[in-house]
Amino acid sequence: MREKQDAEKDNRVSAKHSAPAHSRNSNRGGGRNSNIETLRIIAMFMILAHHFIVHNGYDVLKLPLGPERIFFQLVMAGGGKVGVVIFFSISTWFFLDKEQAIKSNLRRVWIMERELLFWSLILVTFYLVFDRADLSMKLMVKSVMPLSMGVWWYATAYAIFLALLPFLAKGLKALGREYHLKLAATVLVIWGLTSFIPGAQSLTDNVFGFIYVFILISAYKWHMMPFTTKQVWLMTGIGLGFFLLYTAASATLSLLGHDMGIFITGSWKLPVIMVGFGVFLLFDRVTFHSRVINRIAQSAFAVYLITDYAASEKLLWARLFNLQDLYQQPLAILQILGILLAIYAVCTLLDFTPPGTVRRHHRPASRALVRPAVGQGVQPDSRSLAYADNRLIQYSSPLKAIDNHSLAGNPRDRHLDGSADYPYTGHYRNIKERT
């Protein structure tokens, strides 16, 4: 009887969580929610700014204590960790709406490996020709197997998460509401409350951080009533309040001769999750559609791959845009933000032109996707599963209402979060209903 009541309550909760912007999208016929895509762009820019600080050739702690240094540490370095939570939350939120199959998830991992291999080989070639000094032999070897060798930590951790996801999701479902919420409370105590204590055991940038956040978000979406807007603002504000409190403590210690970073802005700290997930929920409550924004958001993941390549870090942050040189310039913060915007724009353009165009058009077709019965003139070719999906949406007016938000925000990169797994998405159902 108790299990039946829990199931009925979960169904009501699930229906209420379907009310935000991602479901309203389906009635407007405008494609993906551009508010979420805008957030994706912002999150990636925050990650880019984080990399500028943490990988820079000049340690930010060597700067004199002042507003600029606090901005670099709190907003840029700390904001990047919030960006990671936002980026992952976008994928996770829409994962929870569908089942996860072992075979399809392993296929996504394999497709991701090829995606990363393409960019790693392109970058190796570039640095061999134009900047061999920043390309080590070790990096060259690792670039042959970028996913398994961890060339990009996020991609490697995400691939492991994809492989574990079918078991993780099924296991959490089997726990039921009571034990799932107890599990969420337990991990909050282990990794959440202890994240306020310097020196306590904490999570680093790896797959366990993804699993931790997945447990929390799935518990919220499956078993809890949606937060009101006021509650979301309160959660976000509390997280920001802890940021300011620990920033004040860090500044005080610096005045006493103990320079250190802002501890609470580290990976997977509870305030970081509160702010990141809170911002996502706020953006998810508003819907608008813009092809320009969606187009730019398509390349968010490419920006990460290009700029977080080890040789790129040396070239960009140690040699070209060293903090020690830029800090001396007038309006240093504005100049740095302008430089980061320019880098983001250049990487986006690279993804829209060769080699990005070559990558876009040389992937195997999916038999499950392109069906002759659809009758929309899209035939199986060398396009990828996700790119063919983009063509179906473009040329089939009944399908323009679909909203799928992938890890990279890219219609041709939806394999990265599984929204191209058609047996469980609205795409396939709509196609089947109209053929």
Tab-separated table of C-alpha atoms in Angstrom, residues 151-342:
chain	number	residue	atom	x	y	z
A	151	VAL	CA	42.955	14.601	-22.471
A	152	TRP	CA	39.796	16.433	-21.386
A	153	TRP	CA	38.701	15.487	-17.853
A	154	TYR	CA	35.065	16.473	-18.371
A	155	ALA	CA	34.670	14.315	-21.472
A	156	THR	CA	36.321	11.298	-19.844
A	157	ALA	CA	34.273	11.602	-16.661
A	158	TYR	CA	31.110	12.126	-18.682
A	159	ALA	CA	31.782	9.025	-20.783
A	160	ILE	CA	32.157	6.939	-17.622
A	161	PHE	CA	28.951	8.484	-16.319
A	162	LEU	CA	27.146	7.516	-19.541
A	163	ALA	CA	28.356	3.943	-19.222
A	164	LEU	CA	27.121	3.743	-15.622
A	165	LEU	CA	23.930	5.719	-16.167
A	166	PRO	CA	21.553	2.831	-17.100
A	167	PHE	CA	22.490	0.971	-13.909
A	168	LEU	CA	22.492	4.104	-11.794
A	169	ALA	CA	19.080	5.278	-12.993
A	170	LYS	CA	17.493	1.837	-12.650
A	171	GLY	CA	18.984	1.391	-9.199
A	172	LEU	CA	17.711	4.763	-7.991
A	173	LYS	CA	14.260	3.978	-9.385
A	174	ALA	CA	14.275	0.636	-7.583
A	175	LEU	CA	15.104	2.353	-4.295
A	176	GLY	CA	11.762	4.099	-4.292
A	177	ARG	CA	10.955	7.529	-2.969
A	178	GLU	CA	11.815	7.014	0.709
A	179	TYR	CA	15.247	5.464	0.246
A	180	HIS	CA	16.181	7.708	-2.672
A	181	LEU	CA	15.538	10.788	-0.539
A	182	LYS	CA	17.480	9.220	2.329
A	183	LEU	CA	20.372	8.533	-0.055
A	184	ALA	CA	20.286	12.168	-1.207
A	185	ALA	CA	20.347	13.322	2.416
A	186	THR	CA	23.263	10.994	3.152
A	187	VAL	CA	25.453	12.233	0.314
A	188	LEU	CA	24.561	15.802	1.270
A	189	VAL	CA	25.971	15.133	4.728
A	190	ILE	CA	29.052	13.316	3.413
A	191	TRP	CA	29.998	15.710	0.620
A	192	GLY	CA	27.717	18.679	1.191
A	193	LEU	CA	28.050	19.714	4.815
A	194	THR	CA	31.698	18.651	5.003
A	195	SER	CA	32.463	20.880	2.014
A	196	PHE	CA	32.330	23.850	4.406
A	197	ILE	CA	35.240	22.477	6.426
A	198	PRO	CA	38.755	23.149	5.083
A	199	GLY	CA	40.794	19.962	4.991
A	200	ALA	CA	37.772	17.644	5.027
A	201	GLN	CA	37.430	14.952	2.373
A	202	SER	CA	35.941	16.419	-0.780
A	203	LEU	CA	35.192	15.452	-4.361
A	204	THR	CA	37.484	16.446	-7.195
A	205	ASP	CA	36.888	16.835	-10.922
A	206	ASN	CA	35.892	13.278	-11.768
A	207	VAL	CA	32.884	11.048	-12.403
A	208	PHE	CA	31.971	10.849	-8.710
A	209	GLY	CA	31.022	14.510	-8.825
A	210	PHE	CA	28.604	13.739	-11.663
A	211	ILE	CA	27.086	10.824	-9.741
A	212	TYR	CA	26.713	12.996	-6.646
A	213	VAL	CA	24.850	15.733	-8.537
A	214	PHE	CA	22.772	13.155	-10.431
A	215	ILE	CA	21.568	11.626	-7.160
A	216	LEU	CA	20.504	15.050	-5.894
A	217	ILE	CA	18.804	16.254	-9.082
A	218	SER	CA	17.015	12.962	-9.695
A	219	ALA	CA	15.711	12.950	-6.112
A	220	TYR	CA	14.378	16.468	-6.623
A	221	LYS	CA	12.761	15.827	-9.984
A	222	TRP	CA	11.355	12.376	-9.285
A	223	HIS	CA	10.224	12.687	-5.688
A	224	MET	CA	9.910	16.334	-4.606
A	225	MET	CA	7.447	19.076	-5.381
A	226	PRO	CA	8.968	21.773	-7.604
A	227	PHE	CA	10.486	24.735	-5.790
A	228	THR	CA	8.665	27.998	-6.156
A	229	THR	CA	10.524	30.867	-7.770
A	230	LYS	CA	10.975	32.440	-4.345
A	231	GLN	CA	12.480	29.215	-3.009
A	232	VAL	CA	14.865	28.967	-5.959
A	233	TRP	CA	16.016	32.551	-5.422
A	234	LEU	CA	16.466	31.797	-1.720
A	235	MET	CA	18.598	28.730	-2.448
A	236	THR	CA	20.725	30.657	-4.933
A	237	GLY	CA	21.050	33.612	-2.587
A	238	ILE	CA	22.179	31.419	0.302
A	239	GLY	CA	24.853	29.892	-1.931
A	240	LEU	CA	26.057	33.339	-2.988
A	241	GLY	CA	26.029	34.413	0.654
A	242	PHE	CA	28.472	31.637	1.527
A	243	PHE	CA	30.657	32.762	-1.386
A	244	LEU	CA	30.831	36.271	0.052
A	245	LEU	CA	31.435	35.004	3.597
A	246	TYR	CA	34.381	32.830	2.585
A	247	THR	CA	35.703	35.587	0.327
A	248	ALA	CA	35.784	37.930	3.312
A	249	ALA	CA	37.606	35.252	5.328
A	250	SER	CA	40.122	34.746	2.501
A	251	ALA	CA	40.765	38.494	2.262
A	252	THR	CA	41.276	38.712	6.032
A	253	LEU	CA	43.795	35.882	5.964
A	254	SER	CA	45.607	37.595	3.088
A	255	LEU	CA	45.931	40.761	5.163
A	256	LEU	CA	47.482	38.609	7.899
A	257	GLY	CA	50.007	37.201	5.429
A	258	HIS	CA	48.295	33.921	4.539
A	259	ASP	CA	47.411	34.096	0.842
A	260	MET	CA	45.070	31.342	-0.265
A	261	GLY	CA	42.195	30.770	-2.619
A	262	ILE	CA	38.503	31.011	-1.812
A	263	PHE	CA	37.939	27.539	-0.410
A	264	ILE	CA	34.179	27.328	-0.828
A	265	THR	CA	34.283	27.804	-4.616
A	266	GLY	CA	36.005	24.458	-5.170
A	267	SER	CA	34.677	21.525	-7.174
A	268	TRP	CA	31.248	20.220	-6.116
A	269	LYS	CA	31.051	22.288	-2.934
A	270	LEU	CA	27.471	22.615	-1.708
A	271	PRO	CA	27.186	26.397	-2.335
A	272	VAL	CA	28.505	25.818	-5.866
A	273	ILE	CA	25.758	23.255	-6.501
A	274	MET	CA	23.131	25.486	-4.895
A	275	VAL	CA	24.017	28.405	-7.147
A	276	GLY	CA	24.518	26.338	-10.303
A	277	PHE	CA	21.328	24.307	-10.040
A	278	GLY	CA	19.391	27.331	-8.804
A	279	VAL	CA	20.404	29.360	-11.838
A	280	PHE	CA	19.384	26.477	-14.101
A	281	LEU	CA	15.932	26.280	-12.508
A	282	LEU	CA	15.462	30.020	-12.950
A	283	PHE	CA	16.373	29.881	-16.626
A	284	ASP	CA	14.150	26.835	-17.147
A	285	ARG	CA	11.098	28.868	-16.111
A	286	VAL	CA	11.316	31.180	-19.113
A	287	THR	CA	10.950	30.249	-22.779
A	288	PHE	CA	11.890	32.063	-25.938
A	289	HIS	CA	13.265	30.982	-29.298
A	290	SER	CA	16.143	32.400	-31.296
A	291	ARG	CA	17.914	30.610	-34.118
A	292	VAL	CA	20.961	32.814	-33.637
A	293	ILE	CA	21.368	31.896	-29.976
A	294	ASN	CA	20.728	28.215	-30.668
A	295	ARG	CA	23.314	28.324	-33.424
A	296	ILE	CA	25.950	29.853	-31.167
A	297	ALA	CA	25.148	27.389	-28.382
A	298	GLN	CA	25.851	24.517	-30.776
A	299	SER	CA	29.564	25.157	-30.408
A	300	ALA	CA	29.805	25.466	-26.632
A	301	PHE	CA	31.448	22.075	-26.262
A	302	ALA	CA	33.852	22.793	-29.123
A	303	VAL	CA	34.985	25.927	-27.281
A	304	TYR	CA	35.845	23.740	-24.323
A	305	LEU	CA	37.717	21.162	-26.425
A	306	ILE	CA	39.795	23.748	-28.251
A	307	THR	CA	40.723	25.948	-25.311
A	308	ASP	CA	41.232	23.253	-22.668
A	309	TYR	CA	43.671	21.234	-24.764
A	310	ALA	CA	46.962	21.213	-22.838
A	311	ALA	CA	48.943	22.868	-25.624
A	312	SER	CA	46.235	25.503	-26.028
A	313	GLU	CA	46.440	26.300	-22.332
A	314	LYS	CA	50.155	27.022	-22.645
A	315	LEU	CA	49.733	29.116	-25.772
A	316	LEU	CA	46.716	31.121	-24.624
A	317	TRP	CA	47.160	31.569	-20.896
A	318	ALA	CA	50.931	31.369	-20.376
A	319	ARG	CA	52.271	33.115	-23.467
A	320	LEU	CA	49.667	35.229	-25.264
A	321	PHE	CA	47.449	36.401	-22.416
A	322	ASN	CA	49.543	36.296	-19.294
A	323	LEU	CA	47.789	37.770	-16.274
A	324	GLN	CA	50.916	39.590	-15.126
A	325	ASP	CA	50.973	41.638	-18.338
A	326	LEU	CA	47.225	42.218	-18.592
A	327	TYR	CA	46.880	43.233	-14.953
A	328	GLN	CA	49.054	46.285	-15.597
A	329	GLN	CA	46.732	47.601	-18.304
A	330	PRO	CA	44.012	50.202	-17.655
A	331	LEU	CA	40.549	48.691	-17.216
A	332	ALA	CA	42.209	45.293	-16.895
A	333	ILE	CA	39.027	43.383	-16.050
A	334	LEU	CA	37.145	44.729	-19.065
A	335	GLN	CA	40.091	44.010	-21.336
A	336	ILE	CA	40.352	40.443	-20.095
A	337	LEU	CA	36.628	39.824	-20.514
A	338	GLY	CA	36.858	41.254	-24.042
A	339	ILE	CA	39.746	38.928	-24.868
A	340	LEU	CA	37.791	35.933	-23.566
A	341	LEU	CA	34.759	36.924	-25.641
A	342	ALA	CA	36.974	37.156	-28.719
